[in-house]
Coordinates of C-alpha atoms in Angstrom, one line a residue:
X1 CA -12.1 6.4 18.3
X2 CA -12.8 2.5 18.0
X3 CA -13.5 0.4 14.9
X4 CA -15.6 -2.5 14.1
X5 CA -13.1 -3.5 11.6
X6 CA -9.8 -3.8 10.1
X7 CA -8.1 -1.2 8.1
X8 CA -5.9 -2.1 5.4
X9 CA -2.1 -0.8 5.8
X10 CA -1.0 -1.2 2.6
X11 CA -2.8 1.1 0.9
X12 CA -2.8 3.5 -2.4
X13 CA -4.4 6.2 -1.2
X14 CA -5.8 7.5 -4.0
X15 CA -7.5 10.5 -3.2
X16 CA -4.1 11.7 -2.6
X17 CA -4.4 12.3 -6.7
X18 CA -8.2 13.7 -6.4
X19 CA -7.4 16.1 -3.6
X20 CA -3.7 17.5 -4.2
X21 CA -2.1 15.8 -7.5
X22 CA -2.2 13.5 -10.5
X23 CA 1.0 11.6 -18.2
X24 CA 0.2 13.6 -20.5
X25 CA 2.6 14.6 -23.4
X26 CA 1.7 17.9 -23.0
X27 CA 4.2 20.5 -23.4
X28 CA 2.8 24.4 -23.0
X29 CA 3.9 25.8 -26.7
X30 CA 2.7 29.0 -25.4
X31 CA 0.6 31.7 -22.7
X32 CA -2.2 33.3 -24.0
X33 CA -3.1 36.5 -22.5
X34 CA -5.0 36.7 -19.7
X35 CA -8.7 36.3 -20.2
X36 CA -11.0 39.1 -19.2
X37 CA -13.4 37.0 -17.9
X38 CA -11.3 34.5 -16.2
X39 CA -8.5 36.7 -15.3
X40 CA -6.0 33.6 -15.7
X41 CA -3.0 32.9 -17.6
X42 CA -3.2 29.8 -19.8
X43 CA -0.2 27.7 -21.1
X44 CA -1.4 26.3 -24.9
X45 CA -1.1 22.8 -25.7
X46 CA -0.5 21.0 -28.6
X47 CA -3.8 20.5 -28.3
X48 CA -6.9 22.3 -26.8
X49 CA -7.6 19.3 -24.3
X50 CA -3.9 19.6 -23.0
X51 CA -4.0 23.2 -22.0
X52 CA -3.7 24.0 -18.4
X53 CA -3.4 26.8 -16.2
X54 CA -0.5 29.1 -15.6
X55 CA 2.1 28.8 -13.2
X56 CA 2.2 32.3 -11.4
X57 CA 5.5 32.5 -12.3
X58 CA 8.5 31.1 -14.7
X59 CA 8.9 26.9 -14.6
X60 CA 12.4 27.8 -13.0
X61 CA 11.5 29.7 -10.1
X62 CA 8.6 28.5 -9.2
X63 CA 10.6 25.1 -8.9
X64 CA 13.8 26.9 -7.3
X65 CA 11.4 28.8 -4.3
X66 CA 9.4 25.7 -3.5
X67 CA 12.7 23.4 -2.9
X68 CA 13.8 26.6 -1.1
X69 CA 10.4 26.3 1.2
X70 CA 10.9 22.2 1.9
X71 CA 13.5 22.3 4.3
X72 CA 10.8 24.4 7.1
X73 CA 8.2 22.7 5.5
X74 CA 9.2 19.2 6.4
X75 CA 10.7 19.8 10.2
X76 CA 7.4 21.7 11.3
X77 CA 5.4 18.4 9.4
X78 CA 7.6 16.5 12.3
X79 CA 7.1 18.8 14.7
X80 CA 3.5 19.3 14.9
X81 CA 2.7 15.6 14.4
X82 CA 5.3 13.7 16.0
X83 CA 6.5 11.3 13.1
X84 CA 10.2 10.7 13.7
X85 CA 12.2 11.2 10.7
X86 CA 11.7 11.6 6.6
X87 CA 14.1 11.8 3.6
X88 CA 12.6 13.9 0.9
X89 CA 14.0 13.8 -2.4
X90 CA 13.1 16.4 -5.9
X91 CA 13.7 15.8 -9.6
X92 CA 14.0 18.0 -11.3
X93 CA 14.6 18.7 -15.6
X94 CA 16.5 15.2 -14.8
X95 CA 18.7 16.2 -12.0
X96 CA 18.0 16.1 -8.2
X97 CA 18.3 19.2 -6.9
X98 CA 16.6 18.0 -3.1
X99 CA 18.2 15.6 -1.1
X100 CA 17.8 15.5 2.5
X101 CA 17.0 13.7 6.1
X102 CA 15.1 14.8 8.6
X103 CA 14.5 13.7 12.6
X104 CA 15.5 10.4 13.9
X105 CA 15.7 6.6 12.1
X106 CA 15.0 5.3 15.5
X107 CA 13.1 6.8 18.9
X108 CA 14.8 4.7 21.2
X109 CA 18.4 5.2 20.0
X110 CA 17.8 8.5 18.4
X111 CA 20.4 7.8 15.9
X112 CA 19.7 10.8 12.5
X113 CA 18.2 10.2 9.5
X114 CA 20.9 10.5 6.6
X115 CA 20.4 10.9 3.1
X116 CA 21.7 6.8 2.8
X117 CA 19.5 5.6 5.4
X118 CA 17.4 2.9 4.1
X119 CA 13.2 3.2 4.8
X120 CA 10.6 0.3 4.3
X121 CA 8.2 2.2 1.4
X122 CA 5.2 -0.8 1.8
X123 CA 3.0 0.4 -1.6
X124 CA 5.2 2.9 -3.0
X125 CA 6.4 -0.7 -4.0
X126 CA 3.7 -0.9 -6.9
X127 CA 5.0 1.9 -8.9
X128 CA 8.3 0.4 -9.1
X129 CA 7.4 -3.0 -9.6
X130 CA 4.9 -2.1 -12.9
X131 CA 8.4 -0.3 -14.3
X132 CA 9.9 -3.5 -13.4
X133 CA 7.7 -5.8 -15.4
X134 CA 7.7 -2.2 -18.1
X135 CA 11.7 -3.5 -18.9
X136 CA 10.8 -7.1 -18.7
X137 CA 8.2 -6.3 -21.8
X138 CA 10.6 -4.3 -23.2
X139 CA 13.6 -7.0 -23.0
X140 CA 11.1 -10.0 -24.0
X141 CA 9.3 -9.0 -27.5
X142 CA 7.2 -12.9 -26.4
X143 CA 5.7 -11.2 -23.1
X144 CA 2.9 -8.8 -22.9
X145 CA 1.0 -6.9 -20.5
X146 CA -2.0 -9.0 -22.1
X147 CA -0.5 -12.3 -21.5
X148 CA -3.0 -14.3 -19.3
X149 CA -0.5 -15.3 -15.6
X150 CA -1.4 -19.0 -15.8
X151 CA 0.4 -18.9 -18.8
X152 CA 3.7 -18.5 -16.5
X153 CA 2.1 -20.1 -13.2
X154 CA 0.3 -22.8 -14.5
X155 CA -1.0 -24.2 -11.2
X156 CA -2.4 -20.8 -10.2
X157 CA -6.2 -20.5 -9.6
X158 CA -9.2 -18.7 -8.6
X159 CA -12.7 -19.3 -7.6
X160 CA -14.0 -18.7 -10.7
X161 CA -12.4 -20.7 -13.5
X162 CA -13.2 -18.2 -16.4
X163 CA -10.8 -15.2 -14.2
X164 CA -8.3 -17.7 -13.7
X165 CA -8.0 -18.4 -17.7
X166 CA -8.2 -15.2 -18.4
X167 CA -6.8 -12.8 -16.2
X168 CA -4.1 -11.0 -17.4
X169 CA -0.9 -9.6 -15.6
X170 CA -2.6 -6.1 -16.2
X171 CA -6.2 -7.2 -14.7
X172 CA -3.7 -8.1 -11.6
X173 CA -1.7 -4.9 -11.9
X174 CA -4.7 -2.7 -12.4
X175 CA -6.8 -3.8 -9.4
X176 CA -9.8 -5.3 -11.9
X177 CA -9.5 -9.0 -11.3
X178 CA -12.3 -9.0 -8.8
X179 CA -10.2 -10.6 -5.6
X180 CA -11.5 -8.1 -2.9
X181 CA -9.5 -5.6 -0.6
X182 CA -7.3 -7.5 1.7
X183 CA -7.3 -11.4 0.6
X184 CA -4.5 -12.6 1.5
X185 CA -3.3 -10.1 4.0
X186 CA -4.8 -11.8 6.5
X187 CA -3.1 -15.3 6.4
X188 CA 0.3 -13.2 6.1
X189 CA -0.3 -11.7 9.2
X190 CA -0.5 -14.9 11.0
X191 CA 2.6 -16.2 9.0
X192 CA 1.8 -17.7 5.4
X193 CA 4.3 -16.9 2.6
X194 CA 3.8 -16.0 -0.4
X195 CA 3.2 -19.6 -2.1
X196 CA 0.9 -20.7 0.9
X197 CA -1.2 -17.5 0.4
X198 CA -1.4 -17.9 -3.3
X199 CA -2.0 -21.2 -3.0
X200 CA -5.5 -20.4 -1.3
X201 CA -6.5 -17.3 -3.0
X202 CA -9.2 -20.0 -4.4
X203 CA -11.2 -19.7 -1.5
X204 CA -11.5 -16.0 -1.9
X205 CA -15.5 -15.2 -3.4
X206 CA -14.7 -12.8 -6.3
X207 CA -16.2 -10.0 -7.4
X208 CA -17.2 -8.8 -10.4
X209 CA -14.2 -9.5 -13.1
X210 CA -13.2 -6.3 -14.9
X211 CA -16.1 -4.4 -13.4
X212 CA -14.9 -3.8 -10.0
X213 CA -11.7 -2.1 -8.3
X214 CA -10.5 -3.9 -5.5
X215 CA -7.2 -2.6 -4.3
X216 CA -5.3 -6.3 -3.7
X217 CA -1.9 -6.5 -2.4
X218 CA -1.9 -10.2 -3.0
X219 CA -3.2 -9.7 -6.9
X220 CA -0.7 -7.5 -8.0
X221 CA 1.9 -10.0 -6.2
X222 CA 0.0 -12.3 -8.6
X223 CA 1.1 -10.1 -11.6
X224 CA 4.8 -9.7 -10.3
X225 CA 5.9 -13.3 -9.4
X226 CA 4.1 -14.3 -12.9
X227 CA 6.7 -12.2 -14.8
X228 CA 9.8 -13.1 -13.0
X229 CA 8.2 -17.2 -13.6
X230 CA 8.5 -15.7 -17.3
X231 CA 12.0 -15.5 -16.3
X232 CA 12.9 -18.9 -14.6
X233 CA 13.8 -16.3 -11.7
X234 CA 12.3 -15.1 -8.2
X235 CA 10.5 -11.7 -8.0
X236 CA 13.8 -10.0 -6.0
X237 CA 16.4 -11.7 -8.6
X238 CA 13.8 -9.9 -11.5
X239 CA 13.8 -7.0 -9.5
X240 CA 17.5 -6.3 -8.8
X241 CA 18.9 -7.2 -12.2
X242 CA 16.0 -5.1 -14.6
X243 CA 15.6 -2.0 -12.6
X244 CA 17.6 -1.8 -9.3
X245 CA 21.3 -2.5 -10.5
X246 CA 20.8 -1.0 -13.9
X247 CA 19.9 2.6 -12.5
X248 CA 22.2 2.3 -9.4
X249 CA 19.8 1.9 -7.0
X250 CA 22.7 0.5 -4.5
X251 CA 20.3 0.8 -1.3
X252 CA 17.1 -0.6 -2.7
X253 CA 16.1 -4.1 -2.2
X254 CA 12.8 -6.4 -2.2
X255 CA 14.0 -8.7 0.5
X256 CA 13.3 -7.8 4.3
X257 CA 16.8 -10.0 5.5
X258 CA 18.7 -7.3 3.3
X259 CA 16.9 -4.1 4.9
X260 CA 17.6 -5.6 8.3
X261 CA 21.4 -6.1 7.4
X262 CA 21.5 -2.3 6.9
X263 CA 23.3 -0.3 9.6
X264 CA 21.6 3.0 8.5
X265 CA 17.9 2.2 8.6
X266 CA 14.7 3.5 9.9
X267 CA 12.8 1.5 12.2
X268 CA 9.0 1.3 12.4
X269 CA 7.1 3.4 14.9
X270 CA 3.5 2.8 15.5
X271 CA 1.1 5.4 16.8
X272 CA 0.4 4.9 19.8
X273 CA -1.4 8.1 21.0
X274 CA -1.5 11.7 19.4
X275 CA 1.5 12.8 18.2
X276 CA 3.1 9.6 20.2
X277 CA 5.4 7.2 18.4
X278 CA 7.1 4.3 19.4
X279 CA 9.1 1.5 17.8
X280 CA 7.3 -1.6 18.9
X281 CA 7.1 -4.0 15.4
X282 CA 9.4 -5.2 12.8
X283 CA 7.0 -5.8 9.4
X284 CA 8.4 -8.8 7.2
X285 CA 6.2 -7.9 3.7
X286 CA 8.7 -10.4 2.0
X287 CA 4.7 -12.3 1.0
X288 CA 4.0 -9.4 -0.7
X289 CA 7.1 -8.0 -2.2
X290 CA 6.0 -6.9 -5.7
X291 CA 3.4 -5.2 -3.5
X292 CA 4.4 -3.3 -0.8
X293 CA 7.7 -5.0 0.3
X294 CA 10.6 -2.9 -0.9
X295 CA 13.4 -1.1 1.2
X296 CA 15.1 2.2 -0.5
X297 CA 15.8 5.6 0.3
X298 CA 14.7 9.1 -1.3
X299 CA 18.0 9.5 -3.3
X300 CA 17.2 5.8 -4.8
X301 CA 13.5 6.7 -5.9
X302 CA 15.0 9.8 -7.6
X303 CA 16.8 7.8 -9.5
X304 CA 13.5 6.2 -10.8
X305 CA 11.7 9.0 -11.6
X306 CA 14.2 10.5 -13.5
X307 CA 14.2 7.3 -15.3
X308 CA 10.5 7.6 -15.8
X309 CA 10.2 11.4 -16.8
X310 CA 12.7 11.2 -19.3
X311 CA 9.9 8.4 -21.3
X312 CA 12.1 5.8 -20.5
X313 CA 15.4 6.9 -21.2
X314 CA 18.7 6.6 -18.9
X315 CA 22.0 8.5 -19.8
X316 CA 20.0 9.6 -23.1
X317 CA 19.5 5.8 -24.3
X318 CA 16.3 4.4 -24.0
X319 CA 16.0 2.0 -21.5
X320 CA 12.1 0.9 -21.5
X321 CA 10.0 1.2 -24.5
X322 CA 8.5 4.4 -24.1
X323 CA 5.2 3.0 -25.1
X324 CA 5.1 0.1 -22.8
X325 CA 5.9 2.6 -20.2
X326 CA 3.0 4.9 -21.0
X327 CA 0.9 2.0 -20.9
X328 CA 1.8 1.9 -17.1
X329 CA 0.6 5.1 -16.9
X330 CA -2.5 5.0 -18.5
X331 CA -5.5 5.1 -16.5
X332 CA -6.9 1.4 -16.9
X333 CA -9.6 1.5 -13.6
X334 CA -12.1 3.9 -12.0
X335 CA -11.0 4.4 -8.6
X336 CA -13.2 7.0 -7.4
X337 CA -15.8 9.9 -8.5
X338 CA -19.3 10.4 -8.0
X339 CA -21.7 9.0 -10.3
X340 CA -24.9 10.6 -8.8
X341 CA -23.0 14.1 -9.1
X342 CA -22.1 15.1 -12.3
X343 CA -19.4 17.7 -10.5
X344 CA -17.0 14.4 -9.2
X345 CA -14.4 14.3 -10.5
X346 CA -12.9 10.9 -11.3
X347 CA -9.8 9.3 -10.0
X348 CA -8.0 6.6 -11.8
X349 CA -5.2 3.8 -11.4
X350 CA -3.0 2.3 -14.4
X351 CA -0.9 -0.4 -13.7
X352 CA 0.2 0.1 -10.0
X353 CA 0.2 3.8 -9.8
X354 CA -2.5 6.7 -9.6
X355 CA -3.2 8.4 -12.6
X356 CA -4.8 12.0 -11.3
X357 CA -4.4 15.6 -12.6
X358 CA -3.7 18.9 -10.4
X359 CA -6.1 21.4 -10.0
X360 CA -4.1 22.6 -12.9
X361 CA -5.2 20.6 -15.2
X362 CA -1.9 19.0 -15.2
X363 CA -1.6 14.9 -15.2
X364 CA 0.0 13.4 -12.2
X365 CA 1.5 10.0 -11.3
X366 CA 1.7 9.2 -7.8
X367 CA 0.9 6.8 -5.3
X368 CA 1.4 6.5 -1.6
X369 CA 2.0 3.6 0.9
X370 CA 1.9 3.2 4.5
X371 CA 2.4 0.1 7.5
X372 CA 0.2 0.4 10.4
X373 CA 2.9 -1.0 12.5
X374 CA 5.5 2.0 11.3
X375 CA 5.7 3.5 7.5
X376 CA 3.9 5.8 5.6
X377 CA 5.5 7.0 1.9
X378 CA 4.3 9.0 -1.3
X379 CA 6.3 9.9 -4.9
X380 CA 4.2 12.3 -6.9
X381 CA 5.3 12.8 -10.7
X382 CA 3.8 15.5 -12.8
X383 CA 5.4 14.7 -16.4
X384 CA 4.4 18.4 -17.8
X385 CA 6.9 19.9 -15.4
X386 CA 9.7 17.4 -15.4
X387 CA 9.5 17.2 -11.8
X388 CA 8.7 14.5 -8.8
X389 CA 9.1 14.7 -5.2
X390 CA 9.6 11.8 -3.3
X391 CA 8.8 11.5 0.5
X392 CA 9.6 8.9 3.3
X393 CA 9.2 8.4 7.0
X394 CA 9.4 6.0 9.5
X395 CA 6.3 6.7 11.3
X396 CA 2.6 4.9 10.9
X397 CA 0.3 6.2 8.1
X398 CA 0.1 10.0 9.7
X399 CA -0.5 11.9 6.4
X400 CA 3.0 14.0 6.5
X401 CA 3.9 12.7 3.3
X402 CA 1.0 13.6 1.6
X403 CA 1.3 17.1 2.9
X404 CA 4.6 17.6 2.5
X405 CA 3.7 16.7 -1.6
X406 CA 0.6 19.0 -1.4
X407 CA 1.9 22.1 -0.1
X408 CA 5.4 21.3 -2.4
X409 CA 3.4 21.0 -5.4
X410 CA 0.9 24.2 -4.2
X411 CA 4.4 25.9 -3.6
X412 CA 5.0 25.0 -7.5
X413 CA 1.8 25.8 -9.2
X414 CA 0.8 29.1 -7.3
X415 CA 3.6 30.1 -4.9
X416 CA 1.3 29.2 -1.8
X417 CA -0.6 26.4 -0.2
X418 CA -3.7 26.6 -1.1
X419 CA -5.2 24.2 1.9
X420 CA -3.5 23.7 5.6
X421 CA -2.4 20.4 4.4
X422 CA -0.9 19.9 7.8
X423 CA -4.5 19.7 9.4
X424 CA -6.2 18.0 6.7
X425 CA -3.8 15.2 5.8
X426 CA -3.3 14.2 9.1
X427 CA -7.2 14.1 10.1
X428 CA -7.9 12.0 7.1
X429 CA -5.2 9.8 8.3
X430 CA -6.0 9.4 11.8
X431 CA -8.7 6.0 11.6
X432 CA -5.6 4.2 9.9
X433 CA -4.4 3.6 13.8
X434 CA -7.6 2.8 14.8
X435 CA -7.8 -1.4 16.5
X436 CA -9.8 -3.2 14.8
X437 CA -12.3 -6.1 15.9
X438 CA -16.2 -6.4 16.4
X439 CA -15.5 -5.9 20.7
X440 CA -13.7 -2.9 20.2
X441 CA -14.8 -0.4 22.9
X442 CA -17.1 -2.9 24.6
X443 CA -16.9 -3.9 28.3
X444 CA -17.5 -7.8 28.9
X445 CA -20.3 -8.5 31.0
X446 CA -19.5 -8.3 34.5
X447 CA -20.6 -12.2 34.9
X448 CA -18.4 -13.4 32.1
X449 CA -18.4 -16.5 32.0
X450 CA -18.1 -19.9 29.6
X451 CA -21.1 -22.4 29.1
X452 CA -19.1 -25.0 29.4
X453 CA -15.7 -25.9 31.0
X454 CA -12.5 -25.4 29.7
X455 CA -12.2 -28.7 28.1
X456 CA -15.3 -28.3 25.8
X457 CA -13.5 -26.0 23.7
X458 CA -10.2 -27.8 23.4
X459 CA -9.9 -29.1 20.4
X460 CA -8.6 -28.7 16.5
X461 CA -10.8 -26.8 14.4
X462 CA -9.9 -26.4 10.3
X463 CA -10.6 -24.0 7.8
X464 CA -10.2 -24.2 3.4
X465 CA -8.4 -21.1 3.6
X466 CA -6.7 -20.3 7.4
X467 CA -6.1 -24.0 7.7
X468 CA -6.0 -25.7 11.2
X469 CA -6.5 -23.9 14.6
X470 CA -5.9 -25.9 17.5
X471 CA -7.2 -24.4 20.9
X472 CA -5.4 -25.7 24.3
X473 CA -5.9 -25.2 27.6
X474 CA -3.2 -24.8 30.6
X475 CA -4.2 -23.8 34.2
X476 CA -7.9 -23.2 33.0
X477 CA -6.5 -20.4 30.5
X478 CA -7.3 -20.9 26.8
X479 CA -5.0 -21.0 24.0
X480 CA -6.0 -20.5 20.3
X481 CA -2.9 -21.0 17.6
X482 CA -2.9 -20.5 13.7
X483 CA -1.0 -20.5 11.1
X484 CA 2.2 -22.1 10.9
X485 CA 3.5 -24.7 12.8
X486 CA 0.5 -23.1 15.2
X487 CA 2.8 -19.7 15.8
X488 CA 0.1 -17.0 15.9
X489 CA -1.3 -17.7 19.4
X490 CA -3.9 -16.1 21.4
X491 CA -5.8 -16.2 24.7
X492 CA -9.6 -16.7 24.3
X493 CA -11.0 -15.3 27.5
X494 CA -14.8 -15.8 29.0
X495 CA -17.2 -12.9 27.1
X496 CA -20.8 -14.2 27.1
X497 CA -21.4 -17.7 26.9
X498 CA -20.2 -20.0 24.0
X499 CA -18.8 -16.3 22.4
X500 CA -15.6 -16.0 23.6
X501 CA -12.3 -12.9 23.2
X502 CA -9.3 -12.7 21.6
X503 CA -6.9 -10.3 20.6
X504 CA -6.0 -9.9 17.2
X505 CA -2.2 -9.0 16.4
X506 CA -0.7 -8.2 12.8
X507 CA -0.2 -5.4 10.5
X508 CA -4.1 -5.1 10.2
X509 CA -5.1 -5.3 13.9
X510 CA -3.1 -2.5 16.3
X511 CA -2.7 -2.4 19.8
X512 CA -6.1 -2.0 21.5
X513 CA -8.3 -4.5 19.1
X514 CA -10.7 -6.7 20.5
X515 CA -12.9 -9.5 18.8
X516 CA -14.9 -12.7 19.2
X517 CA -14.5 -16.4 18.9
X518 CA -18.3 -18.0 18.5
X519 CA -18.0 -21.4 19.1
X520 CA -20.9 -23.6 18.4
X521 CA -22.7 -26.5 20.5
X522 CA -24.6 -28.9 19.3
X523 CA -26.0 -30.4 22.3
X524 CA -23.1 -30.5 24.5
X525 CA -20.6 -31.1 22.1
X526 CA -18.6 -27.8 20.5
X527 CA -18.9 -28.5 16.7
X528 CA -17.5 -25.7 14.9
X529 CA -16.0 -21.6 16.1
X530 CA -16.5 -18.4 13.7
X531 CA -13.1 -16.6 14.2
X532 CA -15.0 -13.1 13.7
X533 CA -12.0 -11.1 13.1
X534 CA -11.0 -13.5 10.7
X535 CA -14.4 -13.9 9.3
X536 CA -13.8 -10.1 6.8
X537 CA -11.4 -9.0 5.0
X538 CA -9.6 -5.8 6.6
X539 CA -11.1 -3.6 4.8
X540 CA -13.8 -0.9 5.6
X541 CA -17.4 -2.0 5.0
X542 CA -16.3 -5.7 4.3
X543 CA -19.2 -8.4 4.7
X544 CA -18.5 -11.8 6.5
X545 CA -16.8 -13.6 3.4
X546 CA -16.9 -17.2 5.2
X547 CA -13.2 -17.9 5.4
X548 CA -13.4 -17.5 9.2
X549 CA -15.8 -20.5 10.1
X550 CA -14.1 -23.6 10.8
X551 CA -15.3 -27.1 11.5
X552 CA -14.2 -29.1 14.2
X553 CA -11.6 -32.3 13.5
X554 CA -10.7 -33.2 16.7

């Protein structure tokens, strides 16, 4: 199947929460007795809106059989897809019970995954980081979820003035600050770092402020590197001594350098055909570490949700306020529902995390992540049970994990799957390999050719936002270079005219996309080139934002 455009790789995936999942304080005080109309068993809540339905059998066992059930559950996931390896990890009344690896870290040495080996977790990142900042509150009675970011990075801006005064580290956290899907994630895929691509998230048109979701890698990263300013510290220094060292998270790290110093570690493995993986890309997400850049393993993010069912308590001392904490898991933004059908139900996200409810009626906490180039991950929590399940693999965004939680938490509730989870998770996953580009499936014409020569296009063109791209030419073959020191090259070929091809490369552009370079001529001198790819954000249904147009210099 081709695509017109990008997808984004780092991604929530938050129907996850409205099609399998989902705090409440709800405790069931009791069962009422099966109603003769409904013939279902209801467990009483403190209140009448925190009643849910029965699990078809004790908390215990229904827990105990589905942990029993995981082991099959997980290698036939493997088997029928062709995703490499997993760890999978259950919590459990505070202890983990489920610890285990699965497959291979790597296809071409096909070395096992262990319980210690170390997996890239791209947006399961957000959950972790939104506890992180949850203990900096905590330790720092001066700081405040409400405290506007340029009050800790003072040169920080956006195009409109009035966001960048007032948007708070949880308008960046929760999605609502209006900077689309994807800014940023292009100009790291050509080779920006962080401050580079913060630097120029001024050029990004906004959308509405507060009014809008627009799931932003590069706005939460906003939020994060705002709170470790708080702290004259960088985001991994923040990281490592509030949350990783405290609970023991010995194999967790923000910084790609450390996850490639592991010996036991999963490489990526793109999708490369059906049920075909191979390990062709290493993803630096170091830009975007708050958002989707952290390394761990199963046994690690059990660790955290422990941390997080017990309210905030580690060893039975509290170690985040509980009610900071719960406002983490509030639902602060509408991320999905229906409003023309009054049968929708709504999805929401609080400050880096999904906020859903099971079919239930029981709240859940999850969130999922995924790489294009090689990692797809999902923790779900559901606070009325004491229990989380965490799941990780090494394999581009397939839908295993999400599966492997559905049928786990199915397992749980009813003592069978309700859905084939292995056939729908992996069909709704399946565009996420898609190329991307506007030429995608097209043939150039068969007399491709330039208007000009060669040297007509040579030249440096510059953008506000992508900066300078210098096009070259060597033996009548066409370079185009970005980013940089010019290190993301390209060959513009001959399509139709003054609209030339390129490939696209990056997390957001896999093997196979295709798109075009429109260069201008005014008269016969080459003025200006739209970099089309370049010209939307990679996102679906994304309108030409204008960042891709630049204006010849030289």
């Amino acid at each position: 199947m081709s695509s017109s455009k990008g997808r984004v790789r780092v991604v929530a995936v938050s129907m996850a929460a409205a099609l399998t999942l989902g705090i409440t304080a709800c405790t069931a005080a009791a069962t009422a007795d099966p109603s003769s109309s409904t013939g279902l068993a209801v467990a009483l809540g403190e209140a009448p809106n925190q009643d849910v339905v029965d699990l078809y059998t004790d908390r215990d066992t229904a827990v105990s059989a589905a942990v029993d059930a995981l082991p099959q559950f997980v290698e036939k996931a493997l088997d029928q897809t062709g995703v490499p390896g997993a760890q999978v990890a259950v919590v459990s009344n505070g202890q983990v019970v489920f610890d285990e690896g699965y497959g291979v870290r790597d296809v071409t040495t096909q070395e096992p995954v262990d319980v210690d080996t170390v997996f890239q977790i791209a947006s399961l990142s957000k959950p972790l980081s939104s506890s992180i900042v949850a203990k900096a509150i905590t330790d720092d009675p001066d700081l405040s979820w409400d405290d506007p970011v340029v009050a800790y990075l003072p040169d920080f801006t956006l195009r409109d003035p009035y966001v960048t005064e007032h948007g708070k580290i949880a308008d960046f956290f929760s999605h609502r600050t209006g900077i689309p899907t994807g800014a940023g994630d292009d100009l790291e895929d050509i080779g920006f770092d962080a401050d580079y691509i913060l630097a120029h998230l001024d050029q990004v048109p906004l959308a509405s402020f507060r009014d809008t979701y627009q799931y932003s890698n590069f706005g939460l990263t906003v939020g994060g590197e705002a709170v470790a300013a708080s702290r004259g510290q960088t985001w991994a220094q923040t990281a490592q001594e509030l949350l990783f060292e405290p609970l023991g998270m010995t194999s967790t790290t923000t910084l790609h350098e450390d996850y490639l110093a592991a010996d036991d570690r999963a490489a990526m493995h793109a999708r490369t055909g059906d049920g075909r993986y191979e390990q062709l890309f290493d993803r630096d997400a170091d830009a975007e570490a708050p958002a989707g850049g952290v390394a761990s393993t199963a046994g690690d993010i059990a660790k955290w949700m422990t941390m997080v069912l017990a309210d905030g308590e580690v060893d039975g001392a509290q170690f985040i306020d509980p009610l900071v904490l719960a406002q983490t898991y509030s639902a602060h933004s509408i991320t999905g529902g229906d409003a023309k059908n009054l049968t929708s139900r709504t999805s929401h996200y609080g400050f880096g995390t999904n906020v859903g409810a099971t079919v239930t009626g029981r709240v859940n906490i999850n969130h999922s992540g995924a790489f294009g180039w090689g990692a797809a991950t999902n923790a779900t929590m559901i606070p009325d049970l004491n229990l989380g399940i965490v799941v990780l693999t090494n394999g581009a965004p397939s839908g295993v994990p999400e599966a492997i939680v559905a049928e786990f938490v199915d397992l749980v509730q009813f003592g069978a799957e309700t859905r084939p989870w292995l056939d729908l998770w992996p069909a709704r996953f399946a565009e996420f390999s898609d190329p991307a580009g506007d030429l995608v499936g097209e043939e150039p014409p068969t007399d491709a050719a330039p208007t000009g020569p060669a040297g007509d296009y040579v030249g440096t063109y510059t953008s506000p936002y992508f900066g300078d791209f210098t096009v070259s030419e060597q033996n009548g073959i066409l370079t185009g270079a970005l980013g940089p020191d010019g290190g993301y090259t390209f060959e513009l070929d001959p399509w139709d005219g003054d609209t030339l091809s390129f490939v696209p490369t990056g997390e957001n552009a896999l093997p196979g996309s295709l798109s075009s370079a429109v260069f201008v001529r005014e008269g016969e001198q080459i003025t200006g080139v739209t970099l089309t790819y370049f010209n939307t954000f990679p996102a679906p249904d994304q309108e030409p934002n204008g960042l891709g147009v630049f204006t010849r210099v030289g």
